[in-house]
Coordinates of C-alpha atoms in Angstrom, one line a residue:
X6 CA -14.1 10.8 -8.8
X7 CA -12.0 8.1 -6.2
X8 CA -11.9 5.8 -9.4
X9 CA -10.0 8.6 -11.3
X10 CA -6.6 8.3 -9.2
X11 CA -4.1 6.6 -10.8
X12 CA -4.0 2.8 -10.7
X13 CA -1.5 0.6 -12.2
X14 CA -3.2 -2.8 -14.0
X15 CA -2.4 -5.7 -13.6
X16 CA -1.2 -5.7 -17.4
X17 CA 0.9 -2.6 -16.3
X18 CA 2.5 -4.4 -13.5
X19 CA 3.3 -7.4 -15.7
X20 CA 5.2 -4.7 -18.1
X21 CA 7.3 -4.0 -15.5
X22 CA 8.7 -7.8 -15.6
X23 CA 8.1 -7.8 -19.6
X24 CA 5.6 -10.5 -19.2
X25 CA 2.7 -10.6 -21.9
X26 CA 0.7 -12.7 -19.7
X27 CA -2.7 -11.4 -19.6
X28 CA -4.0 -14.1 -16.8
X29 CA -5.6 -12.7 -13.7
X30 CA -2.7 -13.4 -11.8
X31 CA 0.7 -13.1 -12.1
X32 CA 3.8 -14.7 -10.3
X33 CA 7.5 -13.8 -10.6
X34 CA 11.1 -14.6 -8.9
X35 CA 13.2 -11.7 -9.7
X36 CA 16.2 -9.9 -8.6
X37 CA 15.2 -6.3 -9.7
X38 CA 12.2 -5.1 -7.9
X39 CA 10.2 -2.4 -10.0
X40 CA 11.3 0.6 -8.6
X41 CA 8.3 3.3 -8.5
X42 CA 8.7 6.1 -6.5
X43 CA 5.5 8.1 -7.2
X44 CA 3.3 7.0 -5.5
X45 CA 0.2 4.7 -6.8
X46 CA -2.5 2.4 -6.5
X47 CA -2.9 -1.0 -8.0
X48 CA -6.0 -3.0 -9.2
X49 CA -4.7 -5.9 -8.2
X50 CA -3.4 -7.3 -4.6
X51 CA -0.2 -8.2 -4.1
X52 CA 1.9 -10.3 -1.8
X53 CA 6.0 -10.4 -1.9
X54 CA 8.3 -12.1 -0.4
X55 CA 11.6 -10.7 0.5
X56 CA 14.2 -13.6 0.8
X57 CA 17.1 -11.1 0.6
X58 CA 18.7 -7.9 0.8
X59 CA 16.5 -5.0 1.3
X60 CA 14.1 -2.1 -0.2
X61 CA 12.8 1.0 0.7
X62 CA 8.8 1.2 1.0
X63 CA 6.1 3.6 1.5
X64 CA 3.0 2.7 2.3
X65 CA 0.7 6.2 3.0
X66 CA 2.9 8.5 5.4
X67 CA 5.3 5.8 6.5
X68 CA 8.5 5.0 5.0
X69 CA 10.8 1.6 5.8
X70 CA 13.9 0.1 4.7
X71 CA 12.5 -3.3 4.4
X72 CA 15.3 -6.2 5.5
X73 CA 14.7 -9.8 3.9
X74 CA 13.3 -12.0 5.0
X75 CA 10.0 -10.2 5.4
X76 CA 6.6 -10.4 3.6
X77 CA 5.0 -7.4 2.2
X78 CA 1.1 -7.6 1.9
X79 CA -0.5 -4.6 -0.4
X80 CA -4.4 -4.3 -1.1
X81 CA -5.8 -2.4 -4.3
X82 CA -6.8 1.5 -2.7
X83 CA -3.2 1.6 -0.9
X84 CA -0.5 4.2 -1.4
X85 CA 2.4 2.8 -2.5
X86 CA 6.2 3.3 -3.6
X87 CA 9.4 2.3 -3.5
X88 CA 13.1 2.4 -3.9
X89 CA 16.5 0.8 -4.3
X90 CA 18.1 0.1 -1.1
X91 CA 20.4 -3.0 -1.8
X92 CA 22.3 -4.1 -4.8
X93 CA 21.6 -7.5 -4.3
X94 CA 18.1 -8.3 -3.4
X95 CA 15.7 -11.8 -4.3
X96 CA 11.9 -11.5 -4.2
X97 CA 8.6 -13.8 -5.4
X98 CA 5.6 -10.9 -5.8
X99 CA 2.4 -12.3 -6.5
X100 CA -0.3 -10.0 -8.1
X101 CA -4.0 -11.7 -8.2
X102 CA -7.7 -9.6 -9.0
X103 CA -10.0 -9.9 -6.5
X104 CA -12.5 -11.6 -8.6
X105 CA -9.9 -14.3 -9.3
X106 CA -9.5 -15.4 -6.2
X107 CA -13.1 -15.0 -5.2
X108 CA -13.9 -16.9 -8.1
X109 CA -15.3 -20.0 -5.9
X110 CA -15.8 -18.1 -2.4
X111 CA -19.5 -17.8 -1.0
X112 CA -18.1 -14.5 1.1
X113 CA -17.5 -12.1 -1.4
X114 CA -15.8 -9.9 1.5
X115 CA -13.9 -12.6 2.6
X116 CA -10.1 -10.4 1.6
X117 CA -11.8 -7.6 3.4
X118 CA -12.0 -9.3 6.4
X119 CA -7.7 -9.2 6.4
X120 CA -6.6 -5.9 7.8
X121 CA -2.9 -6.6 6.7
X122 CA -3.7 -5.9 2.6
X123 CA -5.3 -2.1 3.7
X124 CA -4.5 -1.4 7.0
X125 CA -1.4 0.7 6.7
X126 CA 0.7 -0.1 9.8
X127 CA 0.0 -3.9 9.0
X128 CA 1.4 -4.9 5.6
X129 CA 5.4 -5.5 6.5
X130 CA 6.0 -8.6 8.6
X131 CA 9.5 -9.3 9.3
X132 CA 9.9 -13.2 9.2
X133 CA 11.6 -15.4 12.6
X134 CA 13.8 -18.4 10.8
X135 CA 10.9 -20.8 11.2
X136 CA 8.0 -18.7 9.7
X137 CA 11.1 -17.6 6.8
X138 CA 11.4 -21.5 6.3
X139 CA 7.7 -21.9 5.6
X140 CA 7.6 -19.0 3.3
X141 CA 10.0 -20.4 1.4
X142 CA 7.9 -23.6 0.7
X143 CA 5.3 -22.1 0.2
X144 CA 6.6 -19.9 -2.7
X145 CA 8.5 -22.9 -3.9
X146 CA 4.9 -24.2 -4.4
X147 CA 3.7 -21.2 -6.0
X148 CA 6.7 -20.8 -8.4
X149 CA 6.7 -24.5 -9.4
X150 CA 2.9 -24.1 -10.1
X151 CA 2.9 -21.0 -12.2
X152 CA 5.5 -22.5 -14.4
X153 CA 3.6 -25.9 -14.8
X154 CA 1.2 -25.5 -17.8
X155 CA -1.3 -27.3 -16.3
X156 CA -5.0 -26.9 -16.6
X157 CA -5.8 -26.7 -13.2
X158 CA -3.2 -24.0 -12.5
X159 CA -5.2 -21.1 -11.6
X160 CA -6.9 -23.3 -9.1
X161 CA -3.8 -24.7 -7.7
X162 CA -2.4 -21.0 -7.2
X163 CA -5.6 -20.0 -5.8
X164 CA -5.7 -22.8 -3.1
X165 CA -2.2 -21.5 -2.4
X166 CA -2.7 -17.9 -1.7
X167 CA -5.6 -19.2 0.9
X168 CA -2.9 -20.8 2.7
X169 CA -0.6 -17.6 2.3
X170 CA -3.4 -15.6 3.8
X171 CA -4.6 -17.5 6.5
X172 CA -0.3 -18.1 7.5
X173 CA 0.2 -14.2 7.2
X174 CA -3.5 -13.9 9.2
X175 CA -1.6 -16.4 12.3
X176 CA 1.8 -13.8 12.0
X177 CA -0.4 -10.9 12.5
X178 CA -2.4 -12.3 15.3
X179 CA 0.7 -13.0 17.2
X180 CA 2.4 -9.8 16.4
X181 CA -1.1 -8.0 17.8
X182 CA -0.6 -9.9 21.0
X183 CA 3.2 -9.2 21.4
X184 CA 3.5 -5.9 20.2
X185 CA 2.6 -3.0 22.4
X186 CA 1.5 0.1 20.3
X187 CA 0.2 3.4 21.6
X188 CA -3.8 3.1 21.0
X189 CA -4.4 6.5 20.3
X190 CA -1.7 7.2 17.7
X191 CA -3.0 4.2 16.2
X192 CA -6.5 5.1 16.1
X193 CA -5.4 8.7 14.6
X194 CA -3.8 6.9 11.7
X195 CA -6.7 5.0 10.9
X196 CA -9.3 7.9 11.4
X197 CA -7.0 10.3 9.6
X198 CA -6.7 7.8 6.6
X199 CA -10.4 8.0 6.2
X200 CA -11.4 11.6 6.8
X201 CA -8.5 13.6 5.8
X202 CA -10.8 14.6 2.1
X203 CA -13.0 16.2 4.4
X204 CA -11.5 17.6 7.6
X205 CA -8.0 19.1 8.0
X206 CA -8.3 20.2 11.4
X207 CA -6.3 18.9 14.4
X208 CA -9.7 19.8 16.8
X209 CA -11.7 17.6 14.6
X210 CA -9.9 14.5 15.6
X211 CA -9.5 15.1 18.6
X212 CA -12.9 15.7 19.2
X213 CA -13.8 12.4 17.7
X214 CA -11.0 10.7 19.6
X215 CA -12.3 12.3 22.5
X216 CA -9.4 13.6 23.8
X217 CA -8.4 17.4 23.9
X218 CA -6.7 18.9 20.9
X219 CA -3.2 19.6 23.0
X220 CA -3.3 15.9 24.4
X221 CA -3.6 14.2 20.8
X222 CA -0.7 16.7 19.3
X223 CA 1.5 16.3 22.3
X224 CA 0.6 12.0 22.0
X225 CA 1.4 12.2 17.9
X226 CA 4.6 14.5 18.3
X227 CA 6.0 12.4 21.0
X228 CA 5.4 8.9 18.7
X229 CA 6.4 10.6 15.1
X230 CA 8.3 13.0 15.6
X231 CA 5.6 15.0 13.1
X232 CA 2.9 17.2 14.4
X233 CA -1.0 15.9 14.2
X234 CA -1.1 19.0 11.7
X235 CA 1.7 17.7 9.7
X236 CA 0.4 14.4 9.1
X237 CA -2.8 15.9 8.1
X238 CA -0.7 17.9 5.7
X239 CA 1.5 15.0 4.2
X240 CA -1.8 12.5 3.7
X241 CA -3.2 15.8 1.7
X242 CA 0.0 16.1 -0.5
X243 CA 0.4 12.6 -1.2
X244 CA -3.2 12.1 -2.6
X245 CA -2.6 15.6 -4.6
X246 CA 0.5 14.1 -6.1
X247 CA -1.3 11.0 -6.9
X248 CA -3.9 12.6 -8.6
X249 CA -1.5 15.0 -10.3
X250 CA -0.3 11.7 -12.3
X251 CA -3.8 11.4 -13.9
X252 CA -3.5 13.5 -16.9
X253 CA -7.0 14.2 -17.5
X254 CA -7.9 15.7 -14.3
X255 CA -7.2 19.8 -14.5
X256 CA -5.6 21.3 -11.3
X257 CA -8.9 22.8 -10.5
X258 CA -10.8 19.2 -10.6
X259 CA -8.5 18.0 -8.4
X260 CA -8.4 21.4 -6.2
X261 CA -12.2 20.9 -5.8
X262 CA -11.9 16.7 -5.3
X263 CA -9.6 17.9 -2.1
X264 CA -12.1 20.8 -1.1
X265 CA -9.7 23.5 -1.3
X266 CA -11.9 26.6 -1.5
X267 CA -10.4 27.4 -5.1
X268 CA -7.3 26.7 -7.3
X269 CA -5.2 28.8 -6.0
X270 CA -5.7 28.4 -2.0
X271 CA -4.7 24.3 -3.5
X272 CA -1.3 26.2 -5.0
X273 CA 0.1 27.6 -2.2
X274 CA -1.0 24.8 -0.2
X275 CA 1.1 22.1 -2.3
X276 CA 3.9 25.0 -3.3
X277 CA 4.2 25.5 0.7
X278 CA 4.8 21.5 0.6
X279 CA 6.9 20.5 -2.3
X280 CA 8.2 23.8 -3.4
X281 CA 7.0 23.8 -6.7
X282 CA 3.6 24.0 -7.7
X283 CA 1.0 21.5 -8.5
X284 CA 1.5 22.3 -12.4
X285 CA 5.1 22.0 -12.6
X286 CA 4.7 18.6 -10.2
X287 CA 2.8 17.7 -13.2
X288 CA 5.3 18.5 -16.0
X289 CA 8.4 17.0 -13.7
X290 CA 6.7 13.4 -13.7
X291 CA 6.0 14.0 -17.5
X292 CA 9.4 14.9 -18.8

C-alpha cells in the first residue's frame, strides 16, 4: 500500500520548470521555486542550493524559513512542501533517480548510507562564506555541464553529485560535532517517524526509549513546544493528507492503511485536526 502515496516523477517535477527533458536527471537555475504546499513525496532525490533570498519548508512535522545561502538535501520517502517567503530568491535544484547515479557503483546502498537525504532534522545546512563559495563552484560546474551537449554528460554530472555528497557528508559531520541536541527528543523523532502507522500511544515510546511516559512528555514539551501526543497526532494527519491526494484510494482504504478501527473513528480523528473532514480535504485540493 506504501507505494500508493502520492509521489511526484521526475517528469512531473520537470513540468514544473516546463522542461520536456525526459533524462534521469534534471538540473535548473531559476528564480521561481515550485511552490507546493501539500505535502508529497518524490521519486527522485534532490539537492538545492539556495544562493539568495529565502523559502519556507517542511520537511515531516518541521517547518523553516530557509535563508540563502543554504543547501537543502531531500531523499525519495520524505514529506515535503513549501512556500513563498521572499520576492526575490536564486536557486540550482538538482533532481537525479537512484538508479542513475548508482549506475556504475558496486554498493547499491551507497545513498542510504547519507542520513541528510531521509533523516528529517538533517536536510537544511546553512552555508559559512567559505563552504557558500564552494557551492557556488560547484553548481557552476553542474550548470555549465548540463547545458553542454556532450556525450559524456550524464557521467560528468554524476561524478559531480559524488563530490556534492561527500562535501555536504563533511558539513554534516562537523555540524554533529558542534551542535549540541537533546538525545532523547532526537531519538523520539526518529522512532516516531517509523512507528507512528502502528502505535499512537505516548507509553509506547516511552517504553521503548526507556524512559517514563511523564519524563519523555515533559522532555518533548519543553523542546517543541508540542506535546509527545501532539506530534503523534500531526505525523498521523500529515500521512492522511498525503494519501488523501491519491484519488484512487477510498477514505476507508486509507482509514484501514492508518489502522483506525473504522471510517468513521479516522473522521473525527482528522475533523478534530483540520476541521473539515477527510472527504471535503479531498474535494478542497481537487477544486
Amino acid at each position: 500500500m506504501k507505494n500508493k502515496i502520492l509521489t511526484y516523477s521526475l517528469t512531473h517535477h520537470k513540468s514544473l520548470f516546463s522542461n520536456a527533458d525526459q533524462k534521469e536527471y534534471f538540473y535548473i537555475q531559476t528564480s521561481e521555486h515550485p511552490y507546493i504546499s501539500e505535502p508529497y513525496r518524490a521519486e527522485s532525490y534532490a539537492i538545492e542550493f539556495l544562493r539568495k533570498g529565502s523559502i519556507i519548508m517542511q520537511t515531516g512535522l518541521e517547518k523553516k524559513v530557509v535563508h540563502a545561502p543554504a543547501l537543502i538535501t531531500l531523499g525519495p520517502s520524505v514529506i515535503r512542501s513549501f512556500s513563498k517567503n521572499d520576492d526575490e530568491i536564486l536557486i540550482d535544484i538538482i533532481f537525479f533517480k537512484p538508479h542513475f547515479f548508482l549506475e556504475n557503483q558496486t554498493n547499491v546502498f551507497f545513498l542510504a548510507q547519507y542520513d541528510f537525504f531521509e533523516n528529517h532534522h538533517s536536510h537544511l545546512s546553512q552555508l559559512a562564506k567559505t563552504d557558500e563559495n564552494k557551492f557556488e563552484r560547484i553548481f557552476n560546474l553542474i550548470k555549465e555541464a548540463s547545458e553542454n551537449r556532450s556525450k559524456n554528460q550524464a557521467s560528468i554530472l554524476r561524478s559531480y553529485l559524488y563530490i556534492l555528497i561527500f562535501e555536504i557528508d563533511a558539513i554534516q559531520e562537523e555540524k554533529s560535532i558542534t551542535e549540541t541536541h537533546n538525545s532523547l527528543f532526537e531519538q523520539f523523532k526518529e522512532l516516531l517517524f517509523k512507528d507512528f502507522l502502528n502505535f499512537r500511544t505516548v507509553q509506547h515510546y516511552a517504553d521503548k526509549l526507556n524512559v517514563s511516559r511523564k519524563y519523555l512528555s515533559e522532555v518533548i514539551k519543553k523542546h517543541s513546544g508540542k506535546t509527545a501526543s501532539d506530534w503523534i497526532s500531526e505525523m498521523v494527519i500529515l500521512e492522511a493528507k498525503v494519501l488523501l491526494q491519491h484519488k484512487k484510494m477510498s477514505i476507508n482504504q486509507i482509514s484501514d492503511l492508518l489502522h483506525f478501527t473504522d471510517q468513521s473513528v479516522f473522521g473525527r480523528f482528522f475533523k478534530n485536526y483540520e476541521g473539515i473532514s477527510p472527504l471535503e480535504y479531498r474535494k478542497k485540493q481537487n477544486d
